């Protein structure tokens, strides 16, 4: 077939992800699609996958994506005539210790929250279901009946056929070799068979996505890692419809295949492949069998299924798969190049994800905005740090090695640290800080008091830092604390039309006098919340924008992408230019006034304002704002002066007992005050009206802004869900998020945030109460609530107003 010289969209890669994306682009959007595969379809990682298909993830949206895959695999053959090998065998997950069992009880609750029925089974029930299994060491197991298995190559061929049936053109033996790029936009794809002009490119090149991305100057932070499994001869007595098994405490998994077993594992000492480019010729190839490395799995597998000892091995598969530094795949528009999208880095669940990932990626490519909350897989969660392939390799191996580890709450990665530190790092260490890391930055989570070892101890119950964080919390409520928030992402928007551009991008009114600051959401066309940030007006034509550490690339890309072409407005990232010290607490003004000659009185420096003041001889951008529900200032300090300003504040605050305070206290404080966190409480799935933030949407003005039409609709109708707070009287219950909300005993939603409020002395959760007939205040208040926590029902009190507000007047004073 002659290669075309033009297409609307070029998809690169004929594995399951490329074929699924092409299928959905053609089927759902009638797009003019060309798919290019350098070898034959499936020849990369897809052909040798084991084919287990699980669905449950910790994100509701990603679970929905995986559920979609299952639904598609079940019915695809009816459409294309090509079978997918789908078998709904269900999946058992085994627990061999109490921590794992606690994890599973929470997992089963999460499954219920996301609409899936996961059962908890006793060892004898497992034995009845899987007679060949040794269950002596089991505490129990979960069973998800709707999980299953499929044939990776067959699904892919079926998707490819479906794509062709809907008009997509698929070319094999055509290698992409480069791009024509003008003004940061790809205009054509260069290939071994000629050049194709196009409007958009979707990079689904598996482990080659890294080097394809590099050809266009974009970073796809994935790392090929060797992954092995064996296929055994027939196992006597093994039923062909037996459930797949995950045995994480023994690091192994199993799947039935033609009467034998597929058995593989996630070892804690994985072996990565190259940090250099992957050879193009690596088609339908495997690495040599590595029995020495695999032996650890074999030993565990035989203990679990003794019949394996006498069963021959038909074949070992040792193939490469792309893994990522956080174990989630990579989807969406590359921030470095306006029209390249990526779908890669599938961490050995690309078969499970393939159908759904292609579905949402296709929609994203067409609309230029994600169709749902896809933040955990969004390529914009990475930053410049992830251009370092060695760092990515090290962190990815840690993530792989932890794949089957018990997921303790609040656990931090250990490798590649410290990477980015604030100027206060050494000082905070002196204060016995226990650091976490976010987008490469070391950030103090809490401070260990003398006599206590400064480190997190993993726990499924109340953690070792519970007490010290409570002390930090109380200090902020009663006197003042300093948070080092230097990792905040910071931007400047400059230019004659910057106010006009921001008025279009922000849902709240930001075109206010110089010196004012505004808390605002940035909405997508569905009025879903894409960003949540603060905008300070420094001059007529200069704005300072502050957002969360992790959202740096995401938010800057969203803002830059939405500046209308004809306006004079430019966004610059100034994150590293400023350290940020948040001075918070009822005596914050006394402390601040003691270190500056500038007037910090409520009359001169009211809430919601920004002023340039001088502290210790340094110019400081002081933002009168709070995320903890107390009087306070965010002090943005030239980065090299951060230490001087910190020292001055600590000296002046000594009489009040001031201390540095960490992020875990911040979380507890904000939960009490009901401040929303983007990516958990508020996401692209939620409008400001669902989230109780309608007051921050400028519907009264006539100004057009992105999402206005849908925001008006939302404002004028009864919402189908409302974000509310809950407390539980028993202080020992641990809320983490994703617990199920029951209203009058019926499913009503799930928690988006959970934690403990030390001032109210109770566990606190936030979540959306949902009702297809609408959620009014009456509806909310007429219900009786329980939360399901690790499968136990716990009575809960509803809170429509903030749980803690006595400081409301003080904040504004
Ligand atoms: C041993 C093993 C077991 C696995 N088991 C499972 C499992 O049980 N369940 C599960 O869900 N997942 C499993 N996986 C993971 C799964 O195989 C992958 O996630 C999935 O196949 C990735 O698909 P892909 O389309 O992203 O990549 P690939 O299948 O690698 O496709 C990328 C394609 O891009 C092509 N390409 C690259 N460069 C170019 C270029 N320059 N021009 C044109 N084309 C190019 C390649 O030739 C390749 O065909 C397993 C993986 C391994 C290694």
PDB file of N, CA and C and ligand atoms in Angstrom, residues 11-19 36-54 152 156 171 174-177 204-209 211-212 215 225-229 246 253 255 262 266 280 282-283 286 317-323 343-354, ligand 1:
ATOM      1  N   UNK A  11      -0.809   8.196  14.101  1.00  0.00           N
ATOM      2  CA  UNK A  11      -0.535   7.427  15.321  1.00  0.00           C
ATOM      3  C   UNK A  11       0.735   6.623  15.066  1.00  0.00           C
ATOM      4  N   UNK A  12       1.696   6.725  15.977  1.00  0.00           N
ATOM      5  CA  UNK A  12       2.951   5.987  15.806  1.00  0.00           C
ATOM      6  C   UNK A  12       2.951   4.783  16.741  1.00  0.00           C
ATOM      7  N   UNK A  13       3.054   3.584  16.167  1.00  0.00           N
ATOM      8  CA  UNK A  13       3.154   2.378  16.982  1.00  0.00           C
ATOM      9  C   UNK A  13       1.954   1.457  16.793  1.00  0.00           C
ATOM     10  N   UNK A  14       2.236   0.217  16.435  1.00  0.00           N
ATOM     11  CA  UNK A  14       1.170  -0.756  16.203  1.00  0.00           C
ATOM     12  C   UNK A  14       1.097  -1.792  17.294  1.00  0.00           C
ATOM     13  N   UNK A  15       1.296  -1.379  18.552  1.00  0.00           N
ATOM     14  CA  UNK A  15       1.016  -2.247  19.695  1.00  0.00           C
ATOM     15  C   UNK A  15      -0.438  -2.034  20.100  1.00  0.00           C
ATOM     16  N   UNK A  16      -0.797  -2.574  21.274  1.00  0.00           N
ATOM     17  CA  UNK A  16      -2.210  -2.482  21.674  1.00  0.00           C
ATOM     18  C   UNK A  16      -2.652  -1.024  21.850  1.00  0.00           C
ATOM     19  N   UNK A  17      -1.748  -0.168  22.304  1.00  0.00           N
ATOM     20  CA  UNK A  17      -2.170   1.208  22.598  1.00  0.00           C
ATOM     21  C   UNK A  17      -2.397   1.988  21.297  1.00  0.00           C
ATOM     22  N   UNK A  18      -1.464   1.856  20.356  1.00  0.00           N
ATOM     23  CA  UNK A  18      -1.638   2.553  19.078  1.00  0.00           C
ATOM     24  C   UNK A  18      -2.886   2.067  18.358  1.00  0.00           C
ATOM     25  N   UNK A  19      -3.083   0.739  18.339  1.00  0.00           N
ATOM     26  CA  UNK A  19      -4.246   0.196  17.611  1.00  0.00           C
ATOM     27  C   UNK A  19      -5.547   0.623  18.278  1.00  0.00           C
ATOM     28  N   UNK A  36       1.304   4.122  11.863  1.00  0.00           N
ATOM     29  CA  UNK A  36       2.583   3.665  11.305  1.00  0.00           C
ATOM     30  C   UNK A  36       3.258   2.707  12.280  1.00  0.00           C
ATOM     31  N   UNK A  37       3.650   1.560  11.796  1.00  0.00           N
ATOM     32  CA  UNK A  37       4.347   0.570  12.624  1.00  0.00           C
ATOM     33  C   UNK A  37       5.649   0.197  11.911  1.00  0.00           C
ATOM     34  N   UNK A  38       6.747   0.287  12.651  1.00  0.00           N
ATOM     35  CA  UNK A  38       8.045   0.053  11.999  1.00  0.00           C
ATOM     36  C   UNK A  38       8.257  -1.408  11.603  1.00  0.00           C
ATOM     37  N   UNK A  39       7.629  -2.332  12.358  1.00  0.00           N
ATOM     38  CA  UNK A  39       7.744  -3.754  12.003  1.00  0.00           C
ATOM     39  C   UNK A  39       6.361  -4.274  11.658  1.00  0.00           C
ATOM     40  N   UNK A  40       5.963  -5.335  12.369  1.00  0.00           N
ATOM     41  CA  UNK A  40       4.603  -5.857  12.225  1.00  0.00           C
ATOM     42  C   UNK A  40       3.808  -5.498  13.480  1.00  0.00           C
ATOM     43  N   UNK A  41       2.487  -5.411  13.355  1.00  0.00           N
ATOM     44  CA  UNK A  41       1.638  -5.114  14.508  1.00  0.00           C
ATOM     45  C   UNK A  41       1.966  -6.082  15.641  1.00  0.00           C
ATOM     46  N   UNK A  42       1.959  -5.590  16.848  1.00  0.00           N
ATOM     47  CA  UNK A  42       2.209  -6.321  18.121  1.00  0.00           C
ATOM     48  C   UNK A  42       3.674  -6.666  18.382  1.00  0.00           C
ATOM     49  N   UNK A  43       4.579  -6.350  17.432  1.00  0.00           N
ATOM     50  CA  UNK A  43       5.970  -6.823  17.534  1.00  0.00           C
ATOM     51  C   UNK A  43       6.799  -6.219  18.659  1.00  0.00           C
ATOM     52  N   UNK A  44       6.276  -5.211  19.379  1.00  0.00           N
ATOM     53  CA  UNK A  44       7.045  -4.588  20.473  1.00  0.00           C
ATOM     54  C   UNK A  44       6.865  -5.364  21.763  1.00  0.00           C
ATOM     55  N   UNK A  45       6.161  -4.791  22.741  1.00  0.00           N
ATOM     56  CA  UNK A  45       5.923  -5.496  24.015  1.00  0.00           C
ATOM     57  C   UNK A  45       4.642  -6.299  23.978  1.00  0.00           C
ATOM     58  N   UNK A  46       3.739  -5.981  23.043  1.00  0.00           N
ATOM     59  CA  UNK A  46       2.386  -6.540  23.134  1.00  0.00           C
ATOM     60  C   UNK A  46       2.352  -8.049  22.926  1.00  0.00           C
ATOM     61  N   UNK A  47       3.095  -8.545  21.930  1.00  0.00           N
ATOM     62  CA  UNK A  47       2.957  -9.965  21.571  1.00  0.00           C
ATOM     63  C   UNK A  47       3.297 -10.920  22.697  1.00  0.00           C
ATOM     64  N   UNK A  48       4.195 -10.496  23.602  1.00  0.00           N
ATOM     65  CA  UNK A  48       4.625 -11.447  24.631  1.00  0.00           C
ATOM     66  C   UNK A  48       4.016 -11.179  26.005  1.00  0.00           C
ATOM     67  N   UNK A  49       2.961 -10.344  26.067  1.00  0.00           N
ATOM     68  CA  UNK A  49       2.349 -10.082  27.376  1.00  0.00           C
ATOM     69  C   UNK A  49       1.620 -11.321  27.875  1.00  0.00           C
ATOM     70  N   UNK A  50       1.497 -11.395  29.216  1.00  0.00           N
ATOM     71  CA  UNK A  50       0.863 -12.573  29.810  1.00  0.00           C
ATOM     72  C   UNK A  50      -0.658 -12.540  29.646  1.00  0.00           C
ATOM     73  N   UNK A  51      -1.238 -11.352  29.617  1.00  0.00           N
ATOM     74  CA  UNK A  51      -2.666 -11.249  29.320  1.00  0.00           C
ATOM     75  C   UNK A  51      -3.599 -11.229  30.515  1.00  0.00           C
ATOM     76  N   UNK A  52      -3.071 -10.940  31.705  1.00  0.00           N
ATOM     77  CA  UNK A  52      -3.973 -10.750  32.849  1.00  0.00           C
ATOM     78  C   UNK A  52      -4.640  -9.387  32.723  1.00  0.00           C
ATOM     79  N   UNK A  53      -5.918  -9.335  33.025  1.00  0.00           N
ATOM     80  CA  UNK A  53      -6.642  -8.068  32.914  1.00  0.00           C
ATOM     81  C   UNK A  53      -7.329  -7.771  34.243  1.00  0.00           C
ATOM     82  N   UNK A  54      -6.710  -6.888  35.024  1.00  0.00           N
ATOM     83  CA  UNK A  54      -7.300  -6.435  36.291  1.00  0.00           C
ATOM     84  C   UNK A  54      -7.890  -5.049  36.074  1.00  0.00           C
ATOM     85  N   UNK A 152      -3.324 -10.968  24.271  1.00  0.00           N
ATOM     86  CA  UNK A 152      -2.862  -9.639  23.869  1.00  0.00           C
ATOM     87  C   UNK A 152      -2.779  -9.449  22.347  1.00  0.00           C
ATOM     88  N   UNK A 156      -5.262  -7.000  19.930  1.00  0.00           N
ATOM     89  CA  UNK A 156      -4.643  -5.953  19.121  1.00  0.00           C
ATOM     90  C   UNK A 156      -5.029  -6.107  17.647  1.00  0.00           C
ATOM     91  N   UNK A 171      -0.235   1.133   8.354  1.00  0.00           N
ATOM     92  CA  UNK A 171       0.928   0.775   7.528  1.00  0.00           C
ATOM     93  C   UNK A 171       1.964   0.069   8.386  1.00  0.00           C
ATOM     94  N   UNK A 174       6.870   0.624   8.216  1.00  0.00           N
ATOM     95  CA  UNK A 174       7.155   2.047   7.959  1.00  0.00           C
ATOM     96  C   UNK A 174       7.659   2.653   9.269  1.00  0.00           C
ATOM     97  N   UNK A 175       8.882   3.096   9.225  1.00  0.00           N
ATOM     98  CA  UNK A 175       9.508   3.613  10.454  1.00  0.00           C
ATOM     99  C   UNK A 175       9.475   5.138  10.473  1.00  0.00           C
ATOM    100  N   UNK A 176       9.073   5.689  11.616  1.00  0.00           N
ATOM    101  CA  UNK A 176       9.136   7.149  11.788  1.00  0.00           C
ATOM    102  C   UNK A 176      10.581   7.516  12.084  1.00  0.00           C
ATOM    103  N   UNK A 177      11.101   8.496  11.354  1.00  0.00           N
ATOM    104  CA  UNK A 177      12.516   8.858  11.519  1.00  0.00           C
ATOM    105  C   UNK A 177      12.715  10.295  12.001  1.00  0.00           C
ATOM    106  N   UNK A 204       2.503   6.453  20.354  1.00  0.00           N
ATOM    107  CA  UNK A 204       2.178   5.217  21.087  1.00  0.00           C
ATOM    108  C   UNK A 204       3.263   4.191  20.811  1.00  0.00           C
ATOM    109  N   UNK A 205       4.511   4.617  20.855  1.00  0.00           N
ATOM    110  CA  UNK A 205       5.607   3.767  20.413  1.00  0.00           C
ATOM    111  C   UNK A 205       6.206   2.939  21.542  1.00  0.00           C
ATOM    112  N   UNK A 206       5.421   2.641  22.581  1.00  0.00           N
ATOM    113  CA  UNK A 206       5.899   1.765  23.647  1.00  0.00           C
ATOM    114  C   UNK A 206       7.209   2.277  24.227  1.00  0.00           C
ATOM    115  N   UNK A 207       8.175   1.367  24.399  1.00  0.00           N
ATOM    116  CA  UNK A 207       9.449   1.805  25.010  1.00  0.00           C
ATOM    117  C   UNK A 207      10.261   2.692  24.068  1.00  0.00           C
ATOM    118  N   UNK A 208       9.864   2.719  22.780  1.00  0.00           N
ATOM    119  CA  UNK A 208      10.527   3.626  21.840  1.00  0.00           C
ATOM    120  C   UNK A 208       9.939   5.049  21.944  1.00  0.00           C
ATOM    121  N   UNK A 209       8.846   5.195  22.696  1.00  0.00           N
ATOM    122  CA  UNK A 209       8.184   6.513  22.804  1.00  0.00           C
ATOM    123  C   UNK A 209       9.165   7.555  23.333  1.00  0.00           C
ATOM    124  N   UNK A 211      12.425   7.788  22.658  1.00  0.00           N
ATOM    125  CA  UNK A 211      13.275   8.349  21.591  1.00  0.00           C
ATOM    126  C   UNK A 211      12.463   9.039  20.492  1.00  0.00           C
ATOM    127  N   UNK A 212      11.227   8.563  20.261  1.00  0.00           N
ATOM    128  CA  UNK A 212      10.359   9.272  19.306  1.00  0.00           C
ATOM    129  C   UNK A 212      10.057  10.667  19.864  1.00  0.00           C
ATOM    130  N   UNK A 215      12.841  13.089  19.370  1.00  0.00           N
ATOM    131  CA  UNK A 215      12.957  13.639  18.008  1.00  0.00           C
ATOM    132  C   UNK A 215      12.187  14.956  17.875  1.00  0.00           C
ATOM    133  N   UNK A 225      12.273  -2.208  31.403  1.00  0.00           N
ATOM    134  CA  UNK A 225      12.738  -3.126  32.449  1.00  0.00           C
ATOM    135  C   UNK A 225      12.432  -4.548  31.973  1.00  0.00           C
ATOM    136  N   UNK A 226      13.317  -5.474  32.323  1.00  0.00           N
ATOM    137  CA  UNK A 226      13.101  -6.877  31.924  1.00  0.00           C
ATOM    138  C   UNK A 226      12.039  -7.505  32.826  1.00  0.00           C
ATOM    139  N   UNK A 227      11.083  -8.148  32.186  1.00  0.00           N
ATOM    140  CA  UNK A 227      10.016  -8.782  32.960  1.00  0.00           C
ATOM    141  C   UNK A 227       9.863 -10.224  32.469  1.00  0.00           C
ATOM    142  N   UNK A 228       9.861 -11.181  33.410  1.00  0.00           N
ATOM    143  CA  UNK A 228       9.879 -12.586  33.015  1.00  0.00           C
ATOM    144  C   UNK A 228       8.665 -13.346  33.523  1.00  0.00           C
ATOM    145  N   UNK A 229       8.220 -14.300  32.717  1.00  0.00           N
ATOM    146  CA  UNK A 229       7.269 -15.295  33.217  1.00  0.00           C
ATOM    147  C   UNK A 229       7.512 -16.610  32.498  1.00  0.00           C
ATOM    148  N   UNK A 246      -3.176 -13.268  42.085  1.00  0.00           N
ATOM    149  CA  UNK A 246      -2.041 -12.419  42.442  1.00  0.00           C
ATOM    150  C   UNK A 246      -1.664 -12.756  43.875  1.00  0.00           C
ATOM    151  N   UNK A 253       2.379 -13.978  40.271  1.00  0.00           N
ATOM    152  CA  UNK A 253       1.014 -14.033  39.729  1.00  0.00           C
ATOM    153  C   UNK A 253       0.872 -15.264  38.847  1.00  0.00           C
ATOM    154  N   UNK A 255      -1.852 -17.376  35.843  1.00  0.00           N
ATOM    155  CA  UNK A 255      -2.999 -17.351  34.937  1.00  0.00           C
ATOM    156  C   UNK A 255      -3.054 -18.701  34.227  1.00  0.00           C
ATOM    157  N   UNK A 262       0.559 -19.820  33.407  1.00  0.00           N
ATOM    158  CA  UNK A 262       1.516 -18.735  33.200  1.00  0.00           C
ATOM    159  C   UNK A 262       1.854 -18.244  34.591  1.00  0.00           C
ATOM    160  N   UNK A 266       7.010  -9.955  40.328  1.00  0.00           N
ATOM    161  CA  UNK A 266       7.638  -8.632  40.462  1.00  0.00           C
ATOM    162  C   UNK A 266       8.683  -8.710  41.551  1.00  0.00           C
ATOM    163  N   UNK A 280      15.937  -0.189  17.142  1.00  0.00           N
ATOM    164  CA  UNK A 280      14.733  -0.289  16.300  1.00  0.00           C
ATOM    165  C   UNK A 280      14.418  -1.733  15.944  1.00  0.00           C
ATOM    166  N   UNK A 282      14.507  -4.387  17.536  1.00  0.00           N
ATOM    167  CA  UNK A 282      14.062  -5.290  18.603  1.00  0.00           C
ATOM    168  C   UNK A 282      12.580  -5.633  18.399  1.00  0.00           C
ATOM    169  N   UNK A 283      12.314  -6.408  17.339  1.00  0.00           N
ATOM    170  CA  UNK A 283      10.940  -6.776  16.977  1.00  0.00           C
ATOM    171  C   UNK A 283      10.746  -8.257  17.239  1.00  0.00           C
ATOM    172  N   UNK A 286      13.148 -11.474  22.323  1.00  0.00           N
ATOM    173  CA  UNK A 286      13.173 -11.613  23.781  1.00  0.00           C
ATOM    174  C   UNK A 286      14.624 -11.603  24.240  1.00  0.00           C
ATOM    175  N   UNK A 317       9.451 -16.532  29.032  1.00  0.00           N
ATOM    176  CA  UNK A 317       9.387 -15.275  28.286  1.00  0.00           C
ATOM    177  C   UNK A 317      10.154 -14.256  29.106  1.00  0.00           C
ATOM    178  N   UNK A 318      11.161 -13.655  28.516  1.00  0.00           N
ATOM    179  CA  UNK A 318      11.889 -12.583  29.205  1.00  0.00           C
ATOM    180  C   UNK A 318      11.880 -11.391  28.254  1.00  0.00           C
ATOM    181  N   UNK A 319      10.930 -10.502  28.481  1.00  0.00           N
ATOM    182  CA  UNK A 319      10.756  -9.401  27.530  1.00  0.00           C
ATOM    183  C   UNK A 319      10.840  -8.045  28.200  1.00  0.00           C
ATOM    184  N   UNK A 320      11.071  -7.009  27.402  1.00  0.00           N
ATOM    185  CA  UNK A 320      11.118  -5.669  27.970  1.00  0.00           C
ATOM    186  C   UNK A 320       9.734  -5.022  28.005  1.00  0.00           C
ATOM    187  N   UNK A 321       9.508  -4.231  29.018  1.00  0.00           N
ATOM    188  CA  UNK A 321       8.274  -3.453  29.116  1.00  0.00           C
ATOM    189  C   UNK A 321       8.645  -2.095  29.695  1.00  0.00           C
ATOM    190  N   UNK A 322       7.933  -1.060  29.289  1.00  0.00           N
ATOM    191  CA  UNK A 322       8.243   0.280  29.815  1.00  0.00           C
ATOM    192  C   UNK A 322       7.578   0.486  31.159  1.00  0.00           C
ATOM    193  N   UNK A 323       8.378   0.871  32.099  1.00  0.00           N
ATOM    194  CA  UNK A 323       7.875   1.242  33.421  1.00  0.00           C
ATOM    195  C   UNK A 323       8.168   2.724  33.656  1.00  0.00           C
ATOM    196  N   UNK A 343       0.875   8.176  24.465  1.00  0.00           N
ATOM    197  CA  UNK A 343       0.201   7.091  25.181  1.00  0.00           C
ATOM    198  C   UNK A 343       1.232   5.993  25.348  1.00  0.00           C
ATOM    199  N   UNK A 344       1.935   5.954  26.466  1.00  0.00           N
ATOM    200  CA  UNK A 344       3.060   5.023  26.615  1.00  0.00           C
ATOM    201  C   UNK A 344       3.324   4.746  28.099  1.00  0.00           C
ATOM    202  N   UNK A 345       4.306   3.863  28.334  1.00  0.00           N
ATOM    203  CA  UNK A 345       4.761   3.628  29.719  1.00  0.00           C
ATOM    204  C   UNK A 345       3.743   2.868  30.540  1.00  0.00           C
ATOM    205  N   UNK A 346       3.340   1.668  30.092  1.00  0.00           N
ATOM    206  CA  UNK A 346       2.175   1.016  30.684  1.00  0.00           C
ATOM    207  C   UNK A 346       2.458   0.059  31.842  1.00  0.00           C
ATOM    208  N   UNK A 347       3.683  -0.006  32.329  1.00  0.00           N
ATOM    209  CA  UNK A 347       3.981  -0.687  33.600  1.00  0.00           C
ATOM    210  C   UNK A 347       3.365  -2.080  33.725  1.00  0.00           C
ATOM    211  N   UNK A 348       3.415  -2.818  32.639  1.00  0.00           N
ATOM    212  CA  UNK A 348       2.888  -4.197  32.643  1.00  0.00           C
ATOM    213  C   UNK A 348       1.398  -4.284  32.931  1.00  0.00           C
ATOM    214  N   UNK A 349       0.668  -3.167  32.692  1.00  0.00           N
ATOM    215  CA  UNK A 349      -0.787  -3.350  32.629  1.00  0.00           C
ATOM    216  C   UNK A 349      -1.376  -2.672  31.386  1.00  0.00           C
ATOM    217  N   UNK A 350      -0.572  -2.747  30.316  1.00  0.00           N
ATOM    218  CA  UNK A 350      -1.003  -2.150  29.047  1.00  0.00           C
ATOM    219  C   UNK A 350      -2.119  -2.931  28.372  1.00  0.00           C
ATOM    220  N   UNK A 351      -2.191  -4.238  28.627  1.00  0.00           N
ATOM    221  CA  UNK A 351      -3.276  -5.022  28.027  1.00  0.00           C
ATOM    222  C   UNK A 351      -4.567  -4.682  28.773  1.00  0.00           C
ATOM    223  N   UNK A 352      -4.450  -4.631  30.103  1.00  0.00           N
ATOM    224  CA  UNK A 352      -5.620  -4.267  30.903  1.00  0.00           C
ATOM    225  C   UNK A 352      -6.096  -2.851  30.570  1.00  0.00           C
ATOM    226  N   UNK A 353      -5.156  -1.958  30.297  1.00  0.00           N
ATOM    227  CA  UNK A 353      -5.523  -0.545  30.080  1.00  0.00           C
ATOM    228  C   UNK A 353      -5.860  -0.240  28.633  1.00  0.00           C
ATOM    229  N   UNK A 354      -5.348  -1.077  27.709  1.00  0.00           N
ATOM    230  CA  UNK A 354      -5.326  -0.708  26.291  1.00  0.00           C
ATOM    231  C   UNK A 354      -6.635  -0.176  25.748  1.00  0.00           C
TER     232      UNK A 354
HETATM  233  C1  LIG B   1       6.712 -10.287  30.104  1.00  0.00           C
HETATM  234  C2  LIG B   1       5.575  -9.311  30.070  1.00  0.00           C
HETATM  235  C3  LIG B   1       4.327  -9.686  30.584  1.00  0.00           C
HETATM  236  C4  LIG B   1       3.267  -8.803  30.533  1.00  0.00           C
HETATM  237  N1  LIG B   1       2.057  -9.176  31.039  1.00  0.00           N
HETATM  238  C5  LIG B   1       1.012  -8.318  31.019  1.00  0.00           C
HETATM  239  C6  LIG B   1      -0.266  -8.706  31.530  1.00  0.00           C
HETATM  240  O1  LIG B   1      -0.448  -9.817  32.002  1.00  0.00           O
HETATM  241  N2  LIG B   1      -1.276  -7.800  31.511  1.00  0.00           N
HETATM  242  C7  LIG B   1      -1.111  -6.555  31.019  1.00  0.00           C
HETATM  243  O2  LIG B   1      -2.062  -5.767  31.044  1.00  0.00           O
HETATM  244  N3  LIG B   1       0.088  -6.175  30.510  1.00  0.00           N
HETATM  245  C8  LIG B   1       1.146  -7.015  30.499  1.00  0.00           C
HETATM  246  N4  LIG B   1       2.360  -6.640  29.985  1.00  0.00           N
HETATM  247  C9  LIG B   1       2.496  -5.268  29.483  1.00  0.00           C
HETATM  248  C10 LIG B   1       2.048  -5.110  28.051  1.00  0.00           C
HETATM  249  O3  LIG B   1       2.692  -6.035  27.234  1.00  0.00           O
HETATM  250  C11 LIG B   1       2.387  -3.692  27.585  1.00  0.00           C
HETATM  251  O4  LIG B   1       1.987  -2.744  28.548  1.00  0.00           O
HETATM  252  C12 LIG B   1       1.741  -3.341  26.284  1.00  0.00           C
HETATM  253  O5  LIG B   1       1.952  -4.340  25.343  1.00  0.00           O
HETATM  254  C13 LIG B   1       2.283  -2.006  25.778  1.00  0.00           C
HETATM  255  O6  LIG B   1       1.721  -1.765  24.539  1.00  0.00           O
HETATM  256  P1  LIG B   1       2.236  -0.541  23.653  1.00  0.00           P
HETATM  257  O7  LIG B   1       1.331  -0.446  22.506  1.00  0.00           O
HETATM  258  O8  LIG B   1       2.385   0.654  24.536  1.00  0.00           O
HETATM  259  O9  LIG B   1       3.722  -0.916  23.239  1.00  0.00           O
HETATM  260  P2  LIG B   1       4.287  -1.908  22.135  1.00  0.00           P
HETATM  261  O10 LIG B   1       3.505  -3.155  22.054  1.00  0.00           O
HETATM  262  O11 LIG B   1       5.735  -2.053  22.392  1.00  0.00           O
HETATM  263  O12 LIG B   1       4.041  -1.123  20.787  1.00  0.00           O
HETATM  264  C14 LIG B   1       4.833  -0.032  20.375  1.00  0.00           C
HETATM  265  C15 LIG B   1       5.069  -0.175  18.899  1.00  0.00           C
HETATM  266  O13 LIG B   1       5.687   1.000  18.410  1.00  0.00           O
HETATM  267  C16 LIG B   1       6.489   0.599  17.315  1.00  0.00           C
HETATM  268  N5  LIG B   1       7.486   1.637  17.019  1.00  0.00           N
HETATM  269  C17 LIG B   1       8.528   1.987  17.782  1.00  0.00           C
HETATM  270  N6  LIG B   1       9.286   2.907  17.160  1.00  0.00           N
HETATM  271  C18 LIG B   1       8.700   3.152  15.980  1.00  0.00           C
HETATM  272  C19 LIG B   1       9.026   3.996  14.892  1.00  0.00           C
HETATM  273  N7  LIG B   1      10.104   4.761  14.908  1.00  0.00           N
HETATM  274  N8  LIG B   1       8.202   3.993  13.827  1.00  0.00           N
HETATM  275  C20 LIG B   1       7.093   3.207  13.794  1.00  0.00           C
HETATM  276  N9  LIG B   1       6.770   2.374  14.787  1.00  0.00           N
HETATM  277  C21 LIG B   1       7.556   2.352  15.881  1.00  0.00           C
HETATM  278  C22 LIG B   1       7.134  -0.673  17.817  1.00  0.00           C
HETATM  279  O14 LIG B   1       7.642  -1.440  16.755  1.00  0.00           O
HETATM  280  C23 LIG B   1       6.004  -1.330  18.571  1.00  0.00           C
HETATM  281  O15 LIG B   1       5.309  -2.282  17.811  1.00  0.00           O
HETATM  282  C24 LIG B   1       3.445  -7.495  30.006  1.00  0.00           C
HETATM  283  C25 LIG B   1       4.696  -7.133  29.520  1.00  0.00           C
HETATM  284  C26 LIG B   1       5.745  -8.010  29.543  1.00  0.00           C
HETATM  285  C27 LIG B   1       7.064  -7.592  29.039  1.00  0.00           C
END
